[in-house]
mmCIF file of C-alpha atoms in Angstrom:
data_model
loop_
_atom_site.group_PDB
_atom_site.id
_atom_site.type_symbol
_atom_site.label_atom_id
_atom_site.label_comp_id
_atom_site.label_asym_id
_atom_site.label_seq_id
_atom_site.Cartn_x
_atom_site.Cartn_y
_atom_site.Cartn_z
ATOM 1 C CA MET A 72 89.494 92.083 76.463
ATOM 2 C CA GLY A 73 93.132 92.094 77.618
ATOM 3 C CA ALA A 74 95.028 94.375 79.991
ATOM 4 C CA THR A 75 94.625 98.126 79.554
ATOM 5 C CA ASN A 76 97.464 100.635 79.305
ATOM 6 C CA MET A 77 96.825 101.615 82.917
ATOM 7 C CA THR A 78 100.046 102.168 84.875
ATOM 8 C CA ASP A 79 100.723 100.578 88.261
ATOM 9 C CA ILE A 80 100.290 104.002 89.899
ATOM 10 C CA GLU A 81 96.901 104.442 88.223
ATOM 11 C CA ALA A 82 95.878 100.928 89.246
ATOM 12 C CA ILE A 83 96.812 101.683 92.867
ATOM 13 C CA ARG A 84 94.759 104.891 92.847
ATOM 14 C CA GLU A 85 91.711 103.285 91.230
ATOM 15 C CA ARG A 86 91.696 99.988 93.100
ATOM 16 C CA HIS A 87 89.502 99.636 96.203
ATOM 17 C CA SER A 88 88.262 96.548 98.027
ATOM 18 C CA VAL A 89 85.020 95.198 96.549
ATOM 19 C CA ARG A 90 82.779 92.737 98.407
ATOM 20 C CA HIS A 91 79.704 92.505 96.189
ATOM 21 C CA TYR A 92 80.079 90.782 92.821
ATOM 22 C CA LYS A 93 78.028 90.235 89.682
ATOM 23 C CA ASP A 94 77.048 86.721 88.684
ATOM 24 C CA GLU A 95 79.499 86.848 85.814
ATOM 25 C CA LYS A 96 82.463 84.607 85.051
ATOM 26 C CA ILE A 97 85.901 85.952 84.196
ATOM 27 C CA GLU A 98 86.661 85.505 80.496
ATOM 28 C CA ALA A 99 89.126 82.803 79.463
ATOM 29 C CA GLU A 100 91.525 85.372 77.998
ATOM 30 C CA LYS A 101 91.766 87.231 81.287
ATOM 31 C CA ILE A 102 92.155 83.963 83.210
ATOM 32 C CA ALA A 103 95.107 83.139 80.933
ATOM 33 C CA ILE A 104 96.722 86.543 81.545
ATOM 34 C CA LEU A 105 96.325 86.164 85.314
ATOM 35 C CA ASN A 106 97.701 82.624 85.270
ATOM 36 C CA GLU A 107 100.720 83.754 83.267
ATOM 37 C CA LEU A 108 101.619 86.271 85.965
ATOM 38 C CA ILE A 109 100.850 83.738 88.709
ATOM 39 C CA SER A 110 103.377 81.347 87.163
ATOM 40 C CA SER A 111 106.020 84.072 87.139
ATOM 41 C CA LEU A 112 105.281 85.255 90.688
ATOM 42 C CA ASN A 113 105.332 81.703 92.039
ATOM 43 C CA LYS A 114 108.838 81.199 90.677
ATOM 44 C CA GLU A 115 110.096 84.572 91.842
ATOM 45 C CA GLY A 116 108.538 84.422 95.300
ATOM 46 C CA ASP A 117 108.761 80.671 96.006
ATOM 47 C CA LEU A 118 104.962 80.600 96.240
ATOM 48 C CA HIS A 119 102.064 78.407 95.119
ATOM 49 C CA LEU A 120 99.405 81.020 94.280
ATOM 50 C CA GLN A 121 96.387 79.443 92.606
ATOM 51 C CA LEU A 122 93.520 81.016 90.699
ATOM 52 C CA ILE A 123 90.409 78.922 91.285
ATOM 53 C CA GLU A 124 87.790 79.903 88.727
ATOM 54 C CA ASP A 125 84.816 78.587 90.694
ATOM 55 C CA ALA A 126 84.954 79.948 94.234
ATOM 56 C CA GLY A 127 82.189 77.494 95.177
ATOM 57 C CA ASN A 128 81.598 77.584 98.928
ATOM 58 C CA THR A 129 84.880 79.310 99.775
ATOM 59 C CA PHE A 130 83.022 82.310 101.177
ATOM 60 C CA ASN A 131 80.081 80.549 102.849
ATOM 61 C CA LYS A 132 80.911 81.628 106.401
ATOM 62 C CA LEU A 133 78.340 83.917 108.019
ATOM 63 C CA LEU A 134 80.764 86.846 108.095
ATOM 64 C CA ASN A 135 81.492 86.442 104.377
ATOM 65 C CA LYS A 136 77.777 86.326 103.580
ATOM 66 C CA ALA A 137 77.159 89.405 105.686
ATOM 67 C CA MET A 138 79.948 91.236 103.842
ATOM 68 C CA GLY A 139 78.684 90.084 100.441
ATOM 69 C CA LEU A 140 81.765 88.045 99.589
ATOM 70 C CA ALA A 141 79.644 84.932 99.044
ATOM 71 C CA SER A 142 78.875 86.454 95.634
ATOM 72 C CA ALA A 143 82.526 86.310 94.488
ATOM 73 C CA PRO A 144 82.711 84.013 91.427
ATOM 74 C CA SER A 145 86.423 83.218 91.674
ATOM 75 C CA VAL A 146 89.179 83.171 94.274
ATOM 76 C CA ILE A 147 92.956 83.253 94.480
ATOM 77 C CA ALA A 148 94.358 80.884 97.101
ATOM 78 C CA CYS A 149 97.540 82.329 98.588
ATOM 79 C CA VAL A 150 99.748 79.339 99.370
ATOM 80 C CA GLY A 151 103.505 79.064 99.732
ATOM 81 C CA LYS A 152 106.495 77.415 101.350
ATOM 82 C CA ASP A 153 105.949 77.884 105.060
ATOM 83 C CA ASP A 154 108.726 79.857 106.697
ATOM 84 C CA ALA A 155 109.180 83.133 108.585
ATOM 85 C CA THR A 156 108.924 85.185 105.378
ATOM 86 C CA LEU A 157 105.840 83.538 103.867
ATOM 87 C CA GLU A 158 103.174 86.043 104.892
ATOM 88 C CA GLU A 159 105.185 89.044 103.717
ATOM 89 C CA ARG A 160 105.929 87.330 100.406
ATOM 90 C CA ILE A 161 102.217 86.530 100.003
ATOM 91 C CA GLY A 162 101.352 90.202 100.481
ATOM 92 C CA TYR A 163 104.091 91.498 98.196
ATOM 93 C CA TYR A 164 103.524 89.194 95.243
ATOM 94 C CA GLY A 165 99.783 88.831 95.785
ATOM 95 C CA GLN A 166 99.325 92.589 95.482
ATOM 96 C CA LYS A 167 101.105 92.547 92.118
ATOM 97 C CA LEU A 168 98.395 90.128 91.015
ATOM 98 C CA VAL A 169 95.673 92.338 92.498
ATOM 99 C CA LEU A 170 96.979 95.320 90.502
ATOM 100 C CA LEU A 171 96.997 93.293 87.286
ATOM 101 C CA ALA A 172 93.372 92.344 87.993
ATOM 102 C CA GLN A 173 92.552 96.044 88.286
ATOM 103 C CA LYS A 174 94.176 96.700 84.918
ATOM 104 C CA LEU A 175 92.014 93.927 83.461
ATOM 105 C CA GLY A 176 88.863 95.640 84.682
ATOM 106 C CA LEU A 177 88.345 93.169 87.535
ATOM 107 C CA ASN A 178 87.732 93.827 91.212
ATOM 108 C CA THR A 179 89.288 92.148 94.236
ATOM 109 C CA CYS A 180 89.197 91.863 97.998
ATOM 110 C CA TRP A 181 91.824 90.406 100.317
ATOM 111 C CA ALA A 182 89.906 88.047 102.637
ATOM 112 C CA GLY A 183 91.405 86.482 105.742
ATOM 113 C CA THR A 184 88.088 84.908 106.757
ATOM 114 C CA PHE A 185 87.068 82.093 104.403
ATOM 115 C CA ASN A 186 86.379 78.362 104.401
ATOM 116 C CA LYS A 187 89.778 76.730 103.987
ATOM 117 C CA LYS A 188 88.218 73.286 103.578
ATOM 118 C CA ASN A 189 86.068 74.419 100.674
ATOM 119 C CA ILE A 190 88.524 76.548 98.715
ATOM 120 C CA GLY A 191 89.873 73.560 96.792
ATOM 121 C CA ALA A 192 93.499 74.683 96.870
ATOM 122 C CA GLU A 193 96.459 72.335 96.598
ATOM 123 C CA VAL A 194 98.624 72.639 99.696
ATOM 124 C CA ARG A 195 101.734 70.497 99.374
ATOM 125 C CA ASP A 196 103.975 69.234 102.172
ATOM 126 C CA GLY A 197 105.811 72.138 103.766
ATOM 127 C CA GLU A 198 103.308 74.677 102.426
ATOM 128 C CA ARG A 199 100.626 76.755 104.146
ATOM 129 C CA LEU A 200 97.437 78.439 102.949
ATOM 130 C CA VAL A 201 97.608 81.955 104.406
ATOM 131 C CA ILE A 202 94.833 84.086 102.967
ATOM 132 C CA SER A 203 92.492 84.387 99.976
ATOM 133 C CA ILE A 204 91.692 87.041 97.388
ATOM 134 C CA ALA A 205 88.141 87.282 96.050
ATOM 135 C CA ILE A 206 88.133 88.245 92.363
ATOM 136 C CA GLY A 207 85.479 88.998 89.746
ATOM 137 C CA TYR A 208 83.353 91.806 88.367
ATOM 138 C CA GLY A 209 82.130 94.001 91.178
ATOM 139 C CA LYS A 210 78.663 95.479 91.419
ATOM 140 C CA GLU A 211 80.493 98.694 92.294
ATOM 141 C CA SER A 212 84.115 99.841 92.290
ATOM 142 C CA GLY A 213 84.559 100.246 96.042
ATOM 143 C CA LYS A 214 85.400 103.317 98.093
ATOM 144 C CA PRO A 215 88.684 104.834 99.304
ATOM 145 C CA HIS A 216 89.596 103.867 102.865
ATOM 146 C CA LYS A 217 90.245 106.389 105.609
ATOM 147 C CA SER A 218 93.952 106.973 105.781
ATOM 148 C CA LYS A 219 96.581 108.001 108.271
ATOM 149 C CA SER A 220 98.973 110.819 107.403
ATOM 150 C CA ALA A 221 102.487 110.329 106.044
ATOM 151 C CA GLY A 222 103.870 111.392 109.416
ATOM 152 C CA GLN A 223 101.909 108.660 111.194
ATOM 153 C CA VAL A 224 103.369 105.824 109.134
ATOM 154 C CA SER A 225 106.896 107.030 108.452
ATOM 155 C CA GLU A 226 109.909 108.693 109.969
ATOM 156 C CA ILE A 227 110.141 111.483 107.445
ATOM 157 C CA SER A 228 111.880 114.847 107.508
ATOM 158 C CA GLU A 229 111.512 117.956 105.393
ATOM 159 C CA ASP A 230 114.692 117.065 103.519
ATOM 160 C CA ALA A 231 113.631 113.473 102.812
ATOM 161 C CA PRO A 232 114.359 112.465 99.215
ATOM 162 C CA GLU A 233 111.478 112.871 96.798
ATOM 163 C CA TRP A 234 111.454 109.170 95.946
ATOM 164 C CA PHE A 235 110.855 108.327 99.620
ATOM 165 C CA SER A 236 107.912 110.720 99.842
ATOM 166 C CA LYS A 237 106.404 109.270 96.658
ATOM 167 C CA GLY A 238 106.810 105.783 98.084
ATOM 168 C CA ILE A 239 104.992 106.775 101.270
ATOM 169 C CA GLU A 240 102.169 108.301 99.231
ATOM 170 C CA MET A 241 101.557 104.961 97.502
ATOM 171 C CA ALA A 242 102.060 102.963 100.721
ATOM 172 C CA LEU A 243 99.187 104.905 102.307
ATOM 173 C CA LEU A 244 96.911 103.565 99.555
ATOM 174 C CA ALA A 245 97.782 99.949 100.361
ATOM 175 C CA PRO A 246 94.917 97.783 101.639
ATOM 176 C CA THR A 247 95.513 96.531 105.181
ATOM 177 C CA ALA A 248 93.513 94.188 107.420
ATOM 178 C CA ILE A 249 90.618 96.075 109.065
ATOM 179 C CA ASN A 250 92.271 99.207 107.646
ATOM 180 C CA GLN A 251 94.749 99.163 110.524
ATOM 181 C CA GLN A 252 97.734 100.700 108.637
ATOM 182 C CA ASN A 253 99.820 99.409 111.530
ATOM 183 C CA PHE A 254 103.239 99.881 109.950
ATOM 184 C CA LEU A 255 106.183 102.253 109.964
ATOM 185 C CA ILE A 256 108.572 102.974 107.090
ATOM 186 C CA ARG A 257 111.925 104.646 107.636
ATOM 187 C CA LEU A 258 115.291 105.244 106.025
ATOM 188 C CA ASN A 259 118.229 103.887 108.007
ATOM 189 C CA LYS A 260 121.697 105.431 108.158
ATOM 190 C CA ASP A 261 122.778 103.420 105.124
ATOM 191 C CA GLY A 262 119.925 104.810 103.042
ATOM 192 C CA LYS A 263 118.074 101.487 103.057
ATOM 193 C CA VAL A 264 114.295 101.427 103.482
ATOM 194 C CA GLU A 265 113.077 99.559 106.569
ATOM 195 C CA TYR A 266 109.512 98.302 107.028
ATOM 196 C CA ILE A 267 108.429 97.963 110.646
ATOM 197 C CA ASP A 268 105.562 95.607 111.464
ATOM 198 C CA LYS A 269 103.658 96.997 114.465
ATOM 199 C CA GLY A 270 101.450 93.927 114.873
ATOM 200 C CA GLY A 271 97.794 93.094 114.401
ATOM 201 C CA PRO A 272 95.768 90.652 112.260
ATOM 202 C CA PHE A 273 97.624 89.684 109.058
ATOM 203 C CA SER A 274 100.133 92.466 109.721
ATOM 204 C CA LYS A 275 102.949 90.574 107.982
ATOM 205 C CA VAL A 276 100.796 90.222 104.847
ATOM 206 C CA ASP A 277 100.074 93.949 105.132
ATOM 207 C CA ILE A 278 103.801 94.727 105.251
ATOM 208 C CA GLY A 279 104.260 92.856 101.978
ATOM 209 C CA ILE A 280 101.445 94.798 100.319
ATOM 210 C CA VAL A 281 102.823 98.070 101.675
ATOM 211 C CA ARG A 282 106.309 97.205 100.403
ATOM 212 C CA CYS A 283 104.877 96.502 96.947
ATOM 213 C CA HIS A 284 103.143 99.883 96.846
ATOM 214 C CA PHE A 285 106.162 101.743 98.215
ATOM 215 C CA GLU A 286 108.439 100.263 95.564
ATOM 216 C CA ILE A 287 106.029 101.223 92.786
ATOM 217 C CA GLY A 288 105.795 104.801 94.089
ATOM 218 C CA SER A 289 109.516 105.211 94.735
ATOM 219 C CA GLU A 290 110.594 103.201 91.663
ATOM 220 C CA ARG A 291 113.063 101.319 93.847
ATOM 221 C CA ASP A 292 112.887 97.529 93.898
ATOM 222 C CA GLN A 293 113.778 95.627 97.044
ATOM 223 C CA ALA A 294 111.703 92.443 97.119
ATOM 224 C CA PRO A 295 111.345 90.621 100.460
ATOM 225 C CA ALA A 296 113.934 87.964 101.141
ATOM 226 C CA LYS A 297 112.930 84.308 100.972
ATOM 227 C CA GLY A 298 113.486 82.147 104.045
#
């Protein structure tokens, strides 16, 4: 019933976006495990992530229905203190939650199109609702997305450290809006990893997700700064 012994790397490799869900609620034990991590991530990332067990009419827009997301039983509302770093923090910490869901045998889909009025999230003064994550038991496990090469998303040389190459490998498996992979990762002269946002829909959220994956692959933690 609880989390498996799946590693973060294994969760990254196995997790794909899922848009069609079974009419099946998430068990209370798994809800509790997810909420425990949400509490921790909210403190660490200055966020207000919320797991809403009944997605209700969150995904009732025509595009959602066409994609199948209207079948999602539950939703995670990605809310946080509104500043210049919010979207990246949402991506970074939200993806940690997505990977835990994968370990729990659940499926997810980052969804930028949804009915904000119907999601039922609490948005306090100074906060903003950025994006949602559909969550539940998928009718299928999803498919790998087409991917750019390491050379297309990084400034990498033949003598690049192994940890950097491993980070790039995981970053290429990160979900991005409309599969744009519109980012660049490089090592600066001081040996610090830089993440370059090249623009596009939800690109700052994407950068956070990419950073999360890179850190898992490279085993080097460098969480995004809070504003």
